[in-house]
Backbone as numpy.savetxt, mean C-alpha at the origin, in Angstrom:
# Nx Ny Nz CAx CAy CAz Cx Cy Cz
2.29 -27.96 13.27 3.20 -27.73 12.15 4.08 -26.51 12.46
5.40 -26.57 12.35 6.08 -25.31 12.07 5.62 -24.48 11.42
6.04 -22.81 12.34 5.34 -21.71 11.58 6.41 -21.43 10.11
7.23 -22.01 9.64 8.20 -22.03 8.68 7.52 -22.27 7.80
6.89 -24.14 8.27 6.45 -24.98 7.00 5.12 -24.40 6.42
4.71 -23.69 7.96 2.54 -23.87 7.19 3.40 -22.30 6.53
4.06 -21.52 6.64 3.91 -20.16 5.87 4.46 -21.07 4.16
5.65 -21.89 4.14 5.94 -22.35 2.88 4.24 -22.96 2.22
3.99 -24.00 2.68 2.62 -24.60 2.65 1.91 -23.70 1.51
1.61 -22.39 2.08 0.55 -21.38 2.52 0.91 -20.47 1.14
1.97 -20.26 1.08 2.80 -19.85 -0.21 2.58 -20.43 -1.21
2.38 -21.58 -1.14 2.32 -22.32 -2.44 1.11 -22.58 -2.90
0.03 -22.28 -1.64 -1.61 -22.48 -1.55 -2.07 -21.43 -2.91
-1.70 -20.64 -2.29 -1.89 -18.96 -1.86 -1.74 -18.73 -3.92
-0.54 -18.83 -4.24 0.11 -18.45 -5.33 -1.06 -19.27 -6.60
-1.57 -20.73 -6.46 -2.41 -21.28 -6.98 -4.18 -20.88 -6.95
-4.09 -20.24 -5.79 -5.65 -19.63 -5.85 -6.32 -19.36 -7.21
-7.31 -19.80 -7.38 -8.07 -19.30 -8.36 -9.06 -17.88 -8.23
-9.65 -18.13 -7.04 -10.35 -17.23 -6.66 -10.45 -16.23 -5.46
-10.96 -15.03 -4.79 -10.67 -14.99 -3.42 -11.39 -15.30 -2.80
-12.29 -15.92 -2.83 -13.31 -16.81 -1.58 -12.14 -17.95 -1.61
-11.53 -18.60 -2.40 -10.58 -19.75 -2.37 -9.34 -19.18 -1.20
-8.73 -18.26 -1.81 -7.59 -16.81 -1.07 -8.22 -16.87 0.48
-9.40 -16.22 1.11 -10.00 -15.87 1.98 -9.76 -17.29 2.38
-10.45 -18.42 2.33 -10.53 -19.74 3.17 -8.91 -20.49 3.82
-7.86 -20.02 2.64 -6.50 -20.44 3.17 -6.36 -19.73 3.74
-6.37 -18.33 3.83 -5.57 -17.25 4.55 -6.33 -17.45 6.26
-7.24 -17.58 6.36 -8.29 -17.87 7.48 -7.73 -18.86 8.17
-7.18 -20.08 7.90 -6.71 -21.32 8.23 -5.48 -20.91 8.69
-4.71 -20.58 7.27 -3.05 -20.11 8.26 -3.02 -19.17 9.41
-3.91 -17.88 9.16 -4.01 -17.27 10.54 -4.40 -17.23 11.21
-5.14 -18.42 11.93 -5.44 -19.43 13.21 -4.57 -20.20 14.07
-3.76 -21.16 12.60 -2.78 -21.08 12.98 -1.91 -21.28 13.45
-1.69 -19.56 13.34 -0.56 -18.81 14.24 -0.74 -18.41 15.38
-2.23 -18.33 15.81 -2.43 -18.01 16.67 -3.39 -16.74 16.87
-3.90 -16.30 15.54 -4.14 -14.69 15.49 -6.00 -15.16 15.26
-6.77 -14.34 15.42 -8.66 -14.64 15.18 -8.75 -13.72 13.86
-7.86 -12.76 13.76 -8.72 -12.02 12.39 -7.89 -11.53 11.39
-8.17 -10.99 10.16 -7.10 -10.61 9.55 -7.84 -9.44 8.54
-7.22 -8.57 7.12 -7.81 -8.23 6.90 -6.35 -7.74 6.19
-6.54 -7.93 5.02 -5.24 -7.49 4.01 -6.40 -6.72 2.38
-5.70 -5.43 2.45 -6.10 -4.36 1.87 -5.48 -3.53 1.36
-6.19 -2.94 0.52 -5.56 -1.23 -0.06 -6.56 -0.61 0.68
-5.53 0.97 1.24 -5.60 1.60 2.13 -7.43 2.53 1.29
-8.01 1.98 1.04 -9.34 3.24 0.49 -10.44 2.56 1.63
-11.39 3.26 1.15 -12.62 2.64 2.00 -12.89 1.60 2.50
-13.02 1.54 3.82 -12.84 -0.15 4.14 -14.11 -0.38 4.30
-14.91 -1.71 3.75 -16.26 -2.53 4.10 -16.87 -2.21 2.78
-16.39 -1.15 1.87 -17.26 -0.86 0.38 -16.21 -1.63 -0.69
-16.71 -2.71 -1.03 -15.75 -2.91 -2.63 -14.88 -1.64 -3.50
-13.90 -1.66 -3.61 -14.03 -0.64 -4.89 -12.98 -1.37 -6.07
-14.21 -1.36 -7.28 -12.93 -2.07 -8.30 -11.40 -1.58 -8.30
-10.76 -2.85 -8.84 -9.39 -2.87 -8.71 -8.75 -2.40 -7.56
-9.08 -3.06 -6.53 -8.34 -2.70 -4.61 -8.38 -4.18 -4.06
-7.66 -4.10 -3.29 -7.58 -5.55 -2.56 -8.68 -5.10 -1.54
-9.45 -5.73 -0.82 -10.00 -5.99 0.19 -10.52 -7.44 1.05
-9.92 -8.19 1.13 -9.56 -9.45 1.72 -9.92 -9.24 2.85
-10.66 -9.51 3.63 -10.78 -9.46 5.77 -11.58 -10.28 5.76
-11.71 -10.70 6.94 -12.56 -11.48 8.11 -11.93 -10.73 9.77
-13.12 -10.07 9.81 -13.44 -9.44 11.30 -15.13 -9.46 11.11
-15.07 -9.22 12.97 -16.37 -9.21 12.94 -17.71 -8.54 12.83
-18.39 -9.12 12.13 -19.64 -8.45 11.18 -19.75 -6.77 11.75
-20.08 -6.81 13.54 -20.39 -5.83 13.47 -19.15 -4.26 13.24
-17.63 -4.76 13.37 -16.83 -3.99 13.55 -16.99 -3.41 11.49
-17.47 -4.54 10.70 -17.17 -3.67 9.34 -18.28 -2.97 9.22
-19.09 -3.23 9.56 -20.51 -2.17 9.43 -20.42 -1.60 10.21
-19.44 -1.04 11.52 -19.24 0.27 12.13 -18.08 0.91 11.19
-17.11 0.40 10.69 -16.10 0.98 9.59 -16.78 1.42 8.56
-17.51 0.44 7.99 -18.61 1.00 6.46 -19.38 2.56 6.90
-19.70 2.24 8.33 -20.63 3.97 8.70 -19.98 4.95 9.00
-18.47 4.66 8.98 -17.69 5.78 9.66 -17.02 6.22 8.19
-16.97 5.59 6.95 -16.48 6.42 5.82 -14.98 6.06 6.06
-14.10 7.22 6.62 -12.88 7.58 6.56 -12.37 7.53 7.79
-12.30 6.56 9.07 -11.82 6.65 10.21 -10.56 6.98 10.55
-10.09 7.80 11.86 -8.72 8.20 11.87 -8.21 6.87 12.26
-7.35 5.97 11.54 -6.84 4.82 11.89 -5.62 4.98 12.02
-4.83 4.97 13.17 -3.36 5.05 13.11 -2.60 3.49 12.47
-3.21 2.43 12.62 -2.67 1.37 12.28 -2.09 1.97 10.75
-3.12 2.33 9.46 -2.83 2.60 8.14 -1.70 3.39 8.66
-1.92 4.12 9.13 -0.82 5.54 9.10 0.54 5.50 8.95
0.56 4.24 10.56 1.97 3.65 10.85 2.39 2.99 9.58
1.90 2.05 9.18 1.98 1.37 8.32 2.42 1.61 6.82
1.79 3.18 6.34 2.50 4.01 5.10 3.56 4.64 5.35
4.27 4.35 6.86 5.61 4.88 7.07 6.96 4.34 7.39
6.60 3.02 7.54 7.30 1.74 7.63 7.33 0.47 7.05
8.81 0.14 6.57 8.97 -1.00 5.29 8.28 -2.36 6.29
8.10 -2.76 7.54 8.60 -3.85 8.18 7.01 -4.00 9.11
6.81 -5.16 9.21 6.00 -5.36 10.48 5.64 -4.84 11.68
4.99 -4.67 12.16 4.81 -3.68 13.65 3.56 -3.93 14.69
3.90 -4.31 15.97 2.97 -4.42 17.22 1.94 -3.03 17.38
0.68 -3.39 16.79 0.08 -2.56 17.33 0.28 -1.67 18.63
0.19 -2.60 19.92 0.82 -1.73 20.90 2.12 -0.82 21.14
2.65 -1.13 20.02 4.20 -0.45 19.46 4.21 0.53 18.71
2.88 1.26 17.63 3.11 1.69 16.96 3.35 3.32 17.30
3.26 3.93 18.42 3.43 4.99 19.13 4.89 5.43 18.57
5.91 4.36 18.51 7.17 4.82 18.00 7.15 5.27 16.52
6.47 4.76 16.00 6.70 5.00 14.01 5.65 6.57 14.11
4.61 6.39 14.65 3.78 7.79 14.53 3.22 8.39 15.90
2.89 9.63 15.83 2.49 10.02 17.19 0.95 9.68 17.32
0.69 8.98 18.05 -0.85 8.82 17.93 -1.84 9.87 18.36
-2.81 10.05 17.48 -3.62 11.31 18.14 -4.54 10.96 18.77
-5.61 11.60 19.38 -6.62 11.73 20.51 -7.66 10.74 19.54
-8.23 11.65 18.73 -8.95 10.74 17.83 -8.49 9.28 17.44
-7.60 9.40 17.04 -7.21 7.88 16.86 -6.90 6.69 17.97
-6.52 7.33 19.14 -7.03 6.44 20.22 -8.26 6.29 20.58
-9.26 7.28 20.27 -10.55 6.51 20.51 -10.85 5.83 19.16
-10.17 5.47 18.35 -10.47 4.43 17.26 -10.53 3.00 17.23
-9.43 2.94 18.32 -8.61 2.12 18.43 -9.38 1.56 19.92
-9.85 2.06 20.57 -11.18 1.89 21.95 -12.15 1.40 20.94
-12.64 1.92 20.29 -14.02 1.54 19.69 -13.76 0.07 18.88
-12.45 -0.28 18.35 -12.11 -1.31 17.81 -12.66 -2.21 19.17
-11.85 -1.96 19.98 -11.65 -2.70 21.16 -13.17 -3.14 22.07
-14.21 -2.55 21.58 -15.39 -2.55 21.74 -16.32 -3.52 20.91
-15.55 -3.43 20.07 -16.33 -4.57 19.14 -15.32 -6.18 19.56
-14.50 -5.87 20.46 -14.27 -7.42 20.38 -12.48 -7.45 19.73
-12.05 -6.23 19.09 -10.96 -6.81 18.49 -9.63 -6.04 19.54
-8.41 -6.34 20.30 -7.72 -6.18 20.68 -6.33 -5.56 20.00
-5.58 -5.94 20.56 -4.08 -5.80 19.95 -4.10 -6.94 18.60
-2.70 -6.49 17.85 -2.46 -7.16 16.88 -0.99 -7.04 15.82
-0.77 -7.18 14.52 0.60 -7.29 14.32 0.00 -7.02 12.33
0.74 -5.72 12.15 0.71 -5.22 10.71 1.47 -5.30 9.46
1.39 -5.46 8.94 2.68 -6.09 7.74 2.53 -4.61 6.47
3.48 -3.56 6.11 3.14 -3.30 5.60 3.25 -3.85 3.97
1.98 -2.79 2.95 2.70 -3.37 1.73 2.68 -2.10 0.41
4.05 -1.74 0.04 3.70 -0.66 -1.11 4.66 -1.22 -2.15
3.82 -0.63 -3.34 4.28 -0.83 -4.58 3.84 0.23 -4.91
5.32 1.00 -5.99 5.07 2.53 -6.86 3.82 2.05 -7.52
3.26 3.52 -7.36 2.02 3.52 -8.55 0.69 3.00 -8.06
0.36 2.52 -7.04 -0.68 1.64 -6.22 -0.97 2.31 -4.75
-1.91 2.35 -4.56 -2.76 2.78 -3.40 -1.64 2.06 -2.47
-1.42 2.63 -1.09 -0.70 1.92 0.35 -1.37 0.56 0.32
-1.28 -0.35 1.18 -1.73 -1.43 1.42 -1.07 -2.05 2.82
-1.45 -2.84 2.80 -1.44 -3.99 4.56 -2.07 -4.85 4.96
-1.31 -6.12 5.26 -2.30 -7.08 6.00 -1.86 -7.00 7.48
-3.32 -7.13 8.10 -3.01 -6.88 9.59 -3.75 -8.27 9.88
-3.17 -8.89 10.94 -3.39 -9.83 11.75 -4.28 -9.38 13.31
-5.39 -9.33 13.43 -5.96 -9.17 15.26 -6.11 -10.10 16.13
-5.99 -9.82 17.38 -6.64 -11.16 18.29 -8.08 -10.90 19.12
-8.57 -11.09 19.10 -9.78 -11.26 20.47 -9.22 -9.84 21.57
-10.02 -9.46 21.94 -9.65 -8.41 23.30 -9.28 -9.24 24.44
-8.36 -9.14 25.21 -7.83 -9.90 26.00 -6.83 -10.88 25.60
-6.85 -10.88 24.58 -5.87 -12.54 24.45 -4.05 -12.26 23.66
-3.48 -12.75 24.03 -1.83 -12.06 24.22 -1.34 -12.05 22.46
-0.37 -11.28 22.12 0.29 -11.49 20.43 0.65 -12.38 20.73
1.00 -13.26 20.18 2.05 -14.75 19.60 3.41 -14.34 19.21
3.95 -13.64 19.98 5.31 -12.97 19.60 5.87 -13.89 18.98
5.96 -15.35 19.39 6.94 -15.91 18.38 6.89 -16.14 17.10
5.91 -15.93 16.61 5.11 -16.05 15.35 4.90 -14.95 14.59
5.76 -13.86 15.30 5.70 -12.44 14.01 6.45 -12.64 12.95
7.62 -13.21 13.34 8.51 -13.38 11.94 7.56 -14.40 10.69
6.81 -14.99 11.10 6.13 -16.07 9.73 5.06 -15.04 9.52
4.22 -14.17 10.31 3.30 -13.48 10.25 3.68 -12.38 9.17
4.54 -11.89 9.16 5.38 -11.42 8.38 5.19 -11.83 6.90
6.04 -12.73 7.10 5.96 -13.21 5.62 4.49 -13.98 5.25
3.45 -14.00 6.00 2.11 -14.63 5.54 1.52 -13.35 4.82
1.68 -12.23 5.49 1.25 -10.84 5.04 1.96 -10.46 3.54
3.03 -10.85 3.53 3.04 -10.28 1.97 2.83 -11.31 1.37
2.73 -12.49 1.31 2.50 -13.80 -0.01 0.73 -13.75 0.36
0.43 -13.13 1.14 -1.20 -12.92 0.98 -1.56 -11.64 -0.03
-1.25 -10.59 0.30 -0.90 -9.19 -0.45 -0.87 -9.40 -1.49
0.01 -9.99 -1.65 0.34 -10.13 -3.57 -0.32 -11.40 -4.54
-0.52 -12.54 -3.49 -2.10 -13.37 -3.74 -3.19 -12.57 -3.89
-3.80 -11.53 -3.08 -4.77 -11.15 -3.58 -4.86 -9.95 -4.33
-3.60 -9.31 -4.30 -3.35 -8.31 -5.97 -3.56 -8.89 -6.68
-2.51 -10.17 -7.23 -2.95 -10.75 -8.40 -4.26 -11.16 -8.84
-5.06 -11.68 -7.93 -6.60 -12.17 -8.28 -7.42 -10.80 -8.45
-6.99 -9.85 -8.10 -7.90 -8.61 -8.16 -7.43 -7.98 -9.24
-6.29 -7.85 -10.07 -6.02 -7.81 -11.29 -6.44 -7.83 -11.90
-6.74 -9.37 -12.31 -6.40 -10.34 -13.55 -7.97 -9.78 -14.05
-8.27 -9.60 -15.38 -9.30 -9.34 -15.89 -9.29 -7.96 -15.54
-9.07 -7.01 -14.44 -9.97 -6.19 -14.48 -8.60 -4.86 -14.57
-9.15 -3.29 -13.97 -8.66 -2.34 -14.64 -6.93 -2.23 -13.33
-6.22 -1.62 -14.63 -4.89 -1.30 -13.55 -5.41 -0.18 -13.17
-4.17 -0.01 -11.68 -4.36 1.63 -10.99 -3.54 1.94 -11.59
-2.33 2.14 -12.16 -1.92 3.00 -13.06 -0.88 2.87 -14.18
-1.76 3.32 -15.66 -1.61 2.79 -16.67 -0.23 2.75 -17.21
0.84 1.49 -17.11 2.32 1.27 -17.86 2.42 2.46 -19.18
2.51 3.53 -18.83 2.98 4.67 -19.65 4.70 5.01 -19.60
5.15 4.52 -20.46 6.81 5.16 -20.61 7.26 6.39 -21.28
8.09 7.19 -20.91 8.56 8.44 -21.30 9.56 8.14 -22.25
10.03 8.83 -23.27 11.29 8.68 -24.17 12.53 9.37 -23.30
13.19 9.08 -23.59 14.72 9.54 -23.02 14.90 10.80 -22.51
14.58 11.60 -24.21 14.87 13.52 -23.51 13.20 13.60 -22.30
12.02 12.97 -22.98 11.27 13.54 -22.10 11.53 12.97 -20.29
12.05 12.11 -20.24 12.67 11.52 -19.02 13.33 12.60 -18.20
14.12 13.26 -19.28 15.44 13.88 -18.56 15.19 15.27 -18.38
13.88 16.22 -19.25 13.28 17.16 -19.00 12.02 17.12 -17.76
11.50 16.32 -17.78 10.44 15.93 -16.49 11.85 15.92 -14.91
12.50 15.65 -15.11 13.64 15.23 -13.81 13.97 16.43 -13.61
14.45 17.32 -14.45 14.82 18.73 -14.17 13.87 19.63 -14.11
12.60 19.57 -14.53 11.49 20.01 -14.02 11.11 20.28 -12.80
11.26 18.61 -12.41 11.34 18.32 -10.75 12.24 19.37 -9.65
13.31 19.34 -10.14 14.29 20.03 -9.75 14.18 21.57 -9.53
13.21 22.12 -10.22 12.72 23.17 -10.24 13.37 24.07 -11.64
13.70 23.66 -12.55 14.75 24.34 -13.35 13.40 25.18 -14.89
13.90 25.63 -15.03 13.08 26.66 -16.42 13.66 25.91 -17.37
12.40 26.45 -18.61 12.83 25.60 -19.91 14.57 26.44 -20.70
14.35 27.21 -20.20 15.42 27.97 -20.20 16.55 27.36 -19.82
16.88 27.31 -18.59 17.88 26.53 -18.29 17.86 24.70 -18.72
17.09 24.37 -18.75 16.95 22.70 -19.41 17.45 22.68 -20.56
17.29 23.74 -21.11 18.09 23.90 -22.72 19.43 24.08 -22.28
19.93 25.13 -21.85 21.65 24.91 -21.69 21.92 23.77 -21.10
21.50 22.89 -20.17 21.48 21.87 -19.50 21.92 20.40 -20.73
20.92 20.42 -21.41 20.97 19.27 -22.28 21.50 20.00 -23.43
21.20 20.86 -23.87 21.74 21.56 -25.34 21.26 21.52 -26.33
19.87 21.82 -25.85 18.68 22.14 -26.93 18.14 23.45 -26.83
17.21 23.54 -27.74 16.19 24.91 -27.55 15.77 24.91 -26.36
15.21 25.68 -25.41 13.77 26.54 -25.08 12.65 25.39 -25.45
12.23 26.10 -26.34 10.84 25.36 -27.40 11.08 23.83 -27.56
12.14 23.31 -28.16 12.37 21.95 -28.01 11.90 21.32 -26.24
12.52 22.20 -25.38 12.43 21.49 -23.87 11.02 21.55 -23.93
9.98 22.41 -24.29 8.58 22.79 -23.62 8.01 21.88 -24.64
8.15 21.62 -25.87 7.75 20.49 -26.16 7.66 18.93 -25.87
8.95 18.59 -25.29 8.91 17.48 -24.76 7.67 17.08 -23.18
8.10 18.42 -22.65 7.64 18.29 -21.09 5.66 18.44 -21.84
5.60 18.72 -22.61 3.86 19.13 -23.46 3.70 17.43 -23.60
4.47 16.92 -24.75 4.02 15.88 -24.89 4.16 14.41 -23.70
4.94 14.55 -22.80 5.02 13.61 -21.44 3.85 14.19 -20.61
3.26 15.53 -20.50 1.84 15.61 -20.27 1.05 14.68 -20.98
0.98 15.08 -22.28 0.08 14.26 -23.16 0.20 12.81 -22.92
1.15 11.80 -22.77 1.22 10.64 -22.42 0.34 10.56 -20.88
0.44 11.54 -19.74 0.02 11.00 -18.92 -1.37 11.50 -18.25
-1.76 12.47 -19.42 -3.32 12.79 -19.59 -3.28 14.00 -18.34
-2.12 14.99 -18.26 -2.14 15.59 -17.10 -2.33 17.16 -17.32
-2.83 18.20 -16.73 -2.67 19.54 -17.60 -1.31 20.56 -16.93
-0.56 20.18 -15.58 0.22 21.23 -15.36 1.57 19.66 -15.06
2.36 20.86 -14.87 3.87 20.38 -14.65 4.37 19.66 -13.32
2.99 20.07 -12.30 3.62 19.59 -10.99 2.36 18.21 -10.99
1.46 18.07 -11.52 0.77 16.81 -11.72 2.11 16.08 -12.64
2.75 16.37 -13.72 3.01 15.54 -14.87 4.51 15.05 -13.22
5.37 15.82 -12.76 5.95 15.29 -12.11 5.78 13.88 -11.14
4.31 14.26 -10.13 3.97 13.39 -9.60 3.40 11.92 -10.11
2.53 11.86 -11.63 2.56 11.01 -11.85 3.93 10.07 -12.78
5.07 11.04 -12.73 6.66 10.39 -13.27 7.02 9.62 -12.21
7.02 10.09 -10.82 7.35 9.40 -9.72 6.04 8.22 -9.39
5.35 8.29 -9.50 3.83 7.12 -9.50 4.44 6.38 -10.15
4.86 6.39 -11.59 5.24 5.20 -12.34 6.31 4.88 -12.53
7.40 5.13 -11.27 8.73 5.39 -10.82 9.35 5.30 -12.36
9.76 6.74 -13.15 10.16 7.13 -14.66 11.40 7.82 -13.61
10.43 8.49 -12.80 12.01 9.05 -11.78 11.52 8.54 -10.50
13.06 8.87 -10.19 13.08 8.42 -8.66 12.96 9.30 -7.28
12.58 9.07 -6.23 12.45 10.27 -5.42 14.11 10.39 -4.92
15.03 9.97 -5.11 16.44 10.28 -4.68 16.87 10.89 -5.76
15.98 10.88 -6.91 17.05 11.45 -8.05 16.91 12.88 -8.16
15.09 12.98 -7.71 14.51 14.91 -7.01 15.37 15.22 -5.99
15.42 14.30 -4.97 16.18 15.00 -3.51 17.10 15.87 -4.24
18.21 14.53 -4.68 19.80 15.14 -5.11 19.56 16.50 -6.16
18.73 16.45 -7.19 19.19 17.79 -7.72 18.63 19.21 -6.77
17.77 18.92 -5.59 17.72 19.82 -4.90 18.80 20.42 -3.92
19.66 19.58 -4.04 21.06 20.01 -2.46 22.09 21.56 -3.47
């Protein structure tokens, strides 16, 4: 089958899932394949421990997740690369997006020890949500399927967001749809900016006290106690934008 049709196919599988043992059995099938032995589409937290509300979707082998489960927090350059780039990427490539360190090449040996080789990463972010990625591996020894990155590609995010949605549904969000009112919008932004309640008042053309009230109660909406938390979670639930901080900094 064309790698076009089985990714359309696979899309349409994928989107109907009920469950992820259902998710897991298509995704397994399409990325065979293509050519690839393993896969493993996730949010970037602990890999091999459940943790409610996270994707953790893989099939690798037994013993490589119970060496990940014992290692806690491994230096993995794959994640790394991957929280720094919108687009797909050759493991053996990823030297260009990040500098790889000492440690993390022996990560990447010890992978290679258990059996898993080179491979091909898809990243995936959405404001407000842990990093994420589905990565595709092959066997040690056995070549990428270069022609098959472009569908690999797109199998990685209609998998991603197949198994967000099933990891959802019923259970808790990562972070709670909280909206700001207008002035508190526009006092949190100049906050950002670094500006005093002082100046936010000549700014908009209110009090002092009026500004420190607003920026009090957009705390209170987001359960936060200082000003540089209440910022970061404005940008988490993109209320602002990180171009809209740059610009008032120039």
């Amino acid at each position: 089958m064309p790698a076009l049709s089985l990714v359309e196919e696979y899309a349409a599988a994928a989107e109907a899932a009920s469950s992820m043992p259902a998710l897991n059995a298509l995704t397994a099938d399409a990325v065979r394949a293509l050519g690839f032995d393993f896969f493993g589409i996730i949010h970037h937290v602990t890999f091999g421990r459940p943790v409610a509300g996270f994707v953790g979707l893989h099939h690798y082998p037994e013993e490589w997740v119970a060496a990940l489960r014992d290692m806690g927090s491994p230096p993995d350059p794959v994640q790394r690369a991957a929280e720094r780039t919108g687009c797909g990427f050759r493991w053996d490539r990823m030297d260009m997006i990040v500098a790889v360190s000492a440690r993390e090449r022996r990560h990447m040996e010890e992978a290679a020890r258990h059996g898993i080789g080179t491979g091909f990463t898809v990243p995936n972010h959405v404001p407000g949500e842990a990093p994420g990625s589905a990565s595709f591996g092959l066997r040690a020894g056995r070549e990428l399927p270069a022609r098959h990155l472009p569908a690999a590609q797109a199998l990685g995010a209609f998998a991603f967001e197949a198994a967000r949605r099933l990891t959802r549904t019923g259970g808790p969000r990562w972070i709670a749809p909280v909206r700001l009112s207008d002035r508190q919008r526009d006092c949190v932004l100049l906050v950002s900016h670094g500006k005093s309640d002082t100046v936010i008042a000549q700014l908009l053309g209110l009090k002092p006290r009026t500004v420190n009230d607003h920026v009090e109660a957009a705390k209170r909406r987001y359960g936060v106690a200082t000003r540089a938390q209440l910022v970061v979670h404005a940008l988490l639930r993109s209320e602002i934008a990180f171009a809209e901080v740059l610009d008032g900094r120039r």
